[in-house]
Short mmCIF file of C-alpha atoms and ligand atoms in Angstrom, two decimals:
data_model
loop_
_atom_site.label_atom_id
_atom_site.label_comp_id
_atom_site.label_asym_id
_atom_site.label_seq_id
_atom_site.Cartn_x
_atom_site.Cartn_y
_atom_site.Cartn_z
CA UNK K 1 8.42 -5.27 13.39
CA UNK K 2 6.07 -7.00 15.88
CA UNK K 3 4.63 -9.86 13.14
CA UNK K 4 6.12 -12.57 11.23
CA UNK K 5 7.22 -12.85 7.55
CA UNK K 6 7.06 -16.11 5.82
CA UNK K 7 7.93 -17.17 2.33
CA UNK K 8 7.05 -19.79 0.88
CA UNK K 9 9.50 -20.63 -2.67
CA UNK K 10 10.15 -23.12 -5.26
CA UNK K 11 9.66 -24.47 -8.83
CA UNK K 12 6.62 -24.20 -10.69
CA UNK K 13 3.82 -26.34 -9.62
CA UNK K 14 5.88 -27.55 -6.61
CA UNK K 15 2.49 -26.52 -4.11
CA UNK K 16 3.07 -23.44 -2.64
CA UNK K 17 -0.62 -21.91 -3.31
CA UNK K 18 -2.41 -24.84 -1.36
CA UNK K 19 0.14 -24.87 1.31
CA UNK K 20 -0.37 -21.05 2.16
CA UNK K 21 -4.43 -21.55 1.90
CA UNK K 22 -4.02 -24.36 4.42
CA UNK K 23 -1.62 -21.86 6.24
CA UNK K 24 -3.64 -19.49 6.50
CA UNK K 25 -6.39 -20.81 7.52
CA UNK K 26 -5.16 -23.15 10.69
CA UNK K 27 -3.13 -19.52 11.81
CA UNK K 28 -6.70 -17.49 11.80
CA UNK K 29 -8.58 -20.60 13.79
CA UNK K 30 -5.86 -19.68 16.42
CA UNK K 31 -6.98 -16.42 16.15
CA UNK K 32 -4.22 -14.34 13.87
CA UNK K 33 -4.21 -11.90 11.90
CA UNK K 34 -3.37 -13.63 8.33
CA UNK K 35 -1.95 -11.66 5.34
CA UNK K 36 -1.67 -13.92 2.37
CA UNK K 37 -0.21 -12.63 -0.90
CA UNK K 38 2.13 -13.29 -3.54
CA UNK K 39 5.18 -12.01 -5.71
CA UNK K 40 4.64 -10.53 -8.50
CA UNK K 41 1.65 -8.98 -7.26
CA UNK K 42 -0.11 -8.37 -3.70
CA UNK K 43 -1.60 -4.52 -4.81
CA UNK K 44 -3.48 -3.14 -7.70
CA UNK K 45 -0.30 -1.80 -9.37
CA UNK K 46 1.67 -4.73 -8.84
CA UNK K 47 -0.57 -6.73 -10.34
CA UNK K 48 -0.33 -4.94 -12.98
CA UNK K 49 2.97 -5.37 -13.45
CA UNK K 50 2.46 -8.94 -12.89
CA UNK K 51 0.16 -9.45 -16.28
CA UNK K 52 3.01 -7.57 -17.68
CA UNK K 53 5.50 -10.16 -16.70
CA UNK K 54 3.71 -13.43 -17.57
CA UNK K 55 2.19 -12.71 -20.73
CA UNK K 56 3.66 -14.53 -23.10
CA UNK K 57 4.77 -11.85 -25.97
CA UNK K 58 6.58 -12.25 -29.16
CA UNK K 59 8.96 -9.25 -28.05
CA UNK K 60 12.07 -10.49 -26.57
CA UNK K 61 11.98 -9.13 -22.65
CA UNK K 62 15.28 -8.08 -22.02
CA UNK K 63 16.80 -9.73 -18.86
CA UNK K 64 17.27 -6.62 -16.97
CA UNK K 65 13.77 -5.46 -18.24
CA UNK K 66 12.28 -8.06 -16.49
CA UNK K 67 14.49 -7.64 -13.35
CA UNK K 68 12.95 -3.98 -13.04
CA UNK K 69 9.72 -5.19 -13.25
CA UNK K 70 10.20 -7.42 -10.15
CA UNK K 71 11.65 -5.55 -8.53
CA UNK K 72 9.41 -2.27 -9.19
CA UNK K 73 6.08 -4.66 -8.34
CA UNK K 74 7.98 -5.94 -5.28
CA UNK K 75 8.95 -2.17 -4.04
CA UNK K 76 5.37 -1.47 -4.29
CA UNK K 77 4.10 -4.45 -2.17
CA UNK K 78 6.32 -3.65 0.58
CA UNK K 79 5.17 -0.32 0.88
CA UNK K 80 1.76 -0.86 0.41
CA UNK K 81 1.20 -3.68 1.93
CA UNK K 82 4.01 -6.31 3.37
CA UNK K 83 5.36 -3.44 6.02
CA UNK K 84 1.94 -2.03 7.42
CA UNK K 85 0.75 -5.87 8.00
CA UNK K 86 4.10 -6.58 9.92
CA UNK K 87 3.82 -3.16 11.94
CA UNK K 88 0.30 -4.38 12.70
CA UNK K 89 1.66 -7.45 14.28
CA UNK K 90 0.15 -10.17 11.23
CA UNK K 91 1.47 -12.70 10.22
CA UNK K 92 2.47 -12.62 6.66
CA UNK K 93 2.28 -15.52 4.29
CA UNK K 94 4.04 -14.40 0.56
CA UNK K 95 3.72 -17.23 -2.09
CA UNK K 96 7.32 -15.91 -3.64
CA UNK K 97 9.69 -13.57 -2.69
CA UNK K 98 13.52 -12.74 -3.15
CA UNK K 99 15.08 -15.76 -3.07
CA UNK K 100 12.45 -16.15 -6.23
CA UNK K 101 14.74 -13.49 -8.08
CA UNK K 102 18.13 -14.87 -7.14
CA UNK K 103 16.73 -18.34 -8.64
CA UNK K 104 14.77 -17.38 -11.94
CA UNK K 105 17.01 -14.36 -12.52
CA UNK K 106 19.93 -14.98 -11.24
CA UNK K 107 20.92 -18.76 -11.94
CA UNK K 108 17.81 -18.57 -14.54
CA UNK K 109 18.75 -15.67 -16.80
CA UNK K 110 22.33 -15.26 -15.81
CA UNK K 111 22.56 -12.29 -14.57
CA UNK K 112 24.93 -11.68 -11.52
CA UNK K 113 24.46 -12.53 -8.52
CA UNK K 114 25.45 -9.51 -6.71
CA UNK K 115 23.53 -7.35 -9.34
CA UNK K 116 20.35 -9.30 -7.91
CA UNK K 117 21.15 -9.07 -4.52
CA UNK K 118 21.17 -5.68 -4.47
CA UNK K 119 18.48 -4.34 -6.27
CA UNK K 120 16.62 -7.38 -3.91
CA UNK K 121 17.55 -5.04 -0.75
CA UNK K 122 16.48 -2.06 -2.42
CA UNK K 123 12.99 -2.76 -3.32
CA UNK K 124 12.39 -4.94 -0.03
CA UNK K 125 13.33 -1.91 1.91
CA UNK K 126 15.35 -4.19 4.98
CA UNK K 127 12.42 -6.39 4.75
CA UNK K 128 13.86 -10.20 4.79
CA UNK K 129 11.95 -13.38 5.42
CA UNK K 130 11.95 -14.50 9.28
CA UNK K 131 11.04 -17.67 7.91
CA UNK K 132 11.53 -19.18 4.15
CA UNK K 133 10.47 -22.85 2.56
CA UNK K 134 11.58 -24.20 -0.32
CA UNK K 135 9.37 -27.08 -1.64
CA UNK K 136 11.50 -28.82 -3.82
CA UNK K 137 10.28 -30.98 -6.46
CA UNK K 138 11.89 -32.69 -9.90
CA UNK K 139 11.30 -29.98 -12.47
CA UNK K 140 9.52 -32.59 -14.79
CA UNK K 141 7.13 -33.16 -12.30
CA UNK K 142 6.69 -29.61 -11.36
CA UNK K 143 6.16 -28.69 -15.04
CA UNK K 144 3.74 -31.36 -15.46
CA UNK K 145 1.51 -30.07 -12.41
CA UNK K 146 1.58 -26.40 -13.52
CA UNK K 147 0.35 -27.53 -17.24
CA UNK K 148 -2.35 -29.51 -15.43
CA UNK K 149 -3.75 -26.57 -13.67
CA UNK K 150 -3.97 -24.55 -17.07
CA UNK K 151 0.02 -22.71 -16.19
CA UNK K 152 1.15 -20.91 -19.86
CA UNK K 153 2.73 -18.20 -18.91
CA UNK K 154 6.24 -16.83 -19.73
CA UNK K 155 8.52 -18.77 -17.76
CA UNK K 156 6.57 -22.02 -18.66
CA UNK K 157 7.41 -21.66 -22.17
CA UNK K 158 11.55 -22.26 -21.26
CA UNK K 159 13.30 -25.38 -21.35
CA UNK K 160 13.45 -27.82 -18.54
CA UNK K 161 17.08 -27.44 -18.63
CA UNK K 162 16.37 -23.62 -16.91
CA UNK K 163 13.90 -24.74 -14.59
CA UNK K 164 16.83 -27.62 -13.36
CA UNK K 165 19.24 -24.22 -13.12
CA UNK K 166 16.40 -22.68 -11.20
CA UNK K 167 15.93 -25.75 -8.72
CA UNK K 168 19.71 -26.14 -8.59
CA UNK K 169 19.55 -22.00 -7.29
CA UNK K 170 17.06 -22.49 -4.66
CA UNK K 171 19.29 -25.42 -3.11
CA UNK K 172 22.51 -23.66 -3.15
CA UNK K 173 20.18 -21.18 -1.52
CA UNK K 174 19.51 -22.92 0.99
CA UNK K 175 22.63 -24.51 1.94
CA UNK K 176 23.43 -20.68 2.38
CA UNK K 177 21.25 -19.80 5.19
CA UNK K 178 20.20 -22.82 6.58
CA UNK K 179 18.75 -21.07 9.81
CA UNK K 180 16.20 -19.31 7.48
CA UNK K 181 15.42 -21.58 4.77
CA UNK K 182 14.32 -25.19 4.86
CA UNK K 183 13.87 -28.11 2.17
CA UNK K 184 10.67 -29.15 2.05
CA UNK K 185 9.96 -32.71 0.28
CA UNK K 186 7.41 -31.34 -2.48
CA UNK K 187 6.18 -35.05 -3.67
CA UNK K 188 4.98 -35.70 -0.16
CA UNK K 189 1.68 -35.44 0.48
CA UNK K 190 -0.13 -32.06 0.95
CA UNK K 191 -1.21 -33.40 4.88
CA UNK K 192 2.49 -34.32 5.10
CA UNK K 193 4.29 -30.89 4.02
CA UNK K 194 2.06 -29.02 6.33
CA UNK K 195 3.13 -30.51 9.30
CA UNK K 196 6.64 -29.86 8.23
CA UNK K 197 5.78 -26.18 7.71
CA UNK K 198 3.70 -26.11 11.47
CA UNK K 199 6.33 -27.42 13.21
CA UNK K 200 8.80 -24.97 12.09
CA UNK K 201 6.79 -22.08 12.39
CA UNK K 202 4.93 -22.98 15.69
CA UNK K 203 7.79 -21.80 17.97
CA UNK K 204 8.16 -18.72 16.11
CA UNK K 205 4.73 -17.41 16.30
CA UNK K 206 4.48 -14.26 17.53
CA UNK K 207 2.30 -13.37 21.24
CA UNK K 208 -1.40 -14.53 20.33
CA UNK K 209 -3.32 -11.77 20.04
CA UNK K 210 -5.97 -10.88 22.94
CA UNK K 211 -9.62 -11.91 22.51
CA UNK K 212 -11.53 -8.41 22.84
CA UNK K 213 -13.41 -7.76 25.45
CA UNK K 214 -17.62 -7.46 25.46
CA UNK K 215 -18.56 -4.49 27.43
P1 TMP L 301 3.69 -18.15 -9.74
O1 TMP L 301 3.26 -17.13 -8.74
O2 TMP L 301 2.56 -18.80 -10.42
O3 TMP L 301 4.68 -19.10 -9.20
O4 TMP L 301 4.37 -17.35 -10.96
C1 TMP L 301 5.27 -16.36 -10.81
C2 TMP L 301 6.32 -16.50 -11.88
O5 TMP L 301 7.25 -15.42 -11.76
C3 TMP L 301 7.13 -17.78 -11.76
O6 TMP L 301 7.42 -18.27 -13.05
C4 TMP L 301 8.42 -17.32 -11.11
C5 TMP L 301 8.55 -15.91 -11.60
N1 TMP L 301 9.31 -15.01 -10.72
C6 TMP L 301 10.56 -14.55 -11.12
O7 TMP L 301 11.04 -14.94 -12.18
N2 TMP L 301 11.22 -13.67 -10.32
C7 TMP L 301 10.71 -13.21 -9.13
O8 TMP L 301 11.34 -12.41 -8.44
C8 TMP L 301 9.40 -13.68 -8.74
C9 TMP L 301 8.79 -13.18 -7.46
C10 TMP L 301 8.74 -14.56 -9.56
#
């Protein structure tokens, strides 16, 4: 793979959207080719499978229902989309990924570890993250953003007590594999977390593609 995978995880409301907008858009001024999508979704069928997921439904979803459905959108946008960009040399910007699935299903709805982590590997076809953030912010205030911006969908209707679990998830995670993953202060300012995120991803940038040449 010749371009660069970054994910960008955490909490509801904790910023990730406007970080990978202002991502994207300093990478194509240097004249990169920018892929910016997201998990659940990134392709018309996982998007699909994404209004499936967040709709809130009076139905029970069964945990490992829901872990399917991930997982089957997520096969889907690796295929379609996440692989061919990184063949192409892009640089690939996913607002969510698999660490998403440890967290919210894993710690969130208890199921194992192990269970996750393997069904992760399956559906991201040997795809990992070259580069992760976590934007960590106190669940209440997380919460409290998401509602702001109009947020009611499935997983905003649990109690604060599983978003904690899910922030609690993403730290362990991150204690795990501190070369890929870093902490990112989410109550700092949007200017501020964006320098973080440049300066870690500035050496990694792959060669800059060549202008073309005018015949
Ligand atoms: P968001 O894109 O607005 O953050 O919403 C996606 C929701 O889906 C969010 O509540 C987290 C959840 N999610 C999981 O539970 N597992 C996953 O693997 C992914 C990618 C997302």
């Amino acid at each position: 793979m010749t371009g660069l995978f970054i994910t960008l995880e955490g909490g509801e409301g904790s910023g990730k959207s406007t970080q990978i907008g202002l991502l994207s858009q300093w990478l194509r001024q240097q004249g990169y080719e920018v892929l910016a999508t997201r998990e659940p979704g990134g392709t018309p069928l996982a998007e699909e499978i994404r209004t499936l997921l967040m709709v809130p439904r009076s139905e029970k979803m069964s945990s490992l229902a829901e872990l399917f459905l991930y997982q089957a959108a997520r096969a889907q946008h690796v295929q379609e989309v996440i692989r061919p960009a990184l063949l192409r040399g892009a640089v690939v910007l996913c607002d969510r990924f698999t660490d998403s699935t440890r967290a919210y299903q894993g710690a969130g709805r208890t199921l194992p570890d192990e269970t996750v982590v393997q069904l992760n590997q399956l559906a991201a076809q040997d795809i990992q993250p070259d580069i992760t953030f976590i934007l960590d912010l106190p669940e209440e205030a997380g919460m409290q953003r998401a509602r702001d911006r109009g947020s009611d969908d499935r997983m905003m209707t649990e109690a604060l007590a599983f978003h904690r679990n899910i922030r609690a998830a993403f730290q362990r995670l991150a204690k795990e594999e501190p070369d890929r993953i870093t902490m990112v202060d989410g109550t700092l300012s949007r200017e501020a977390v964006l320098a973080v995120l440049q300066e870690r991803i500035l050496p990694r940038l792959p060669a800059r593609p060549m202008p073309e040449k005018r015949s």
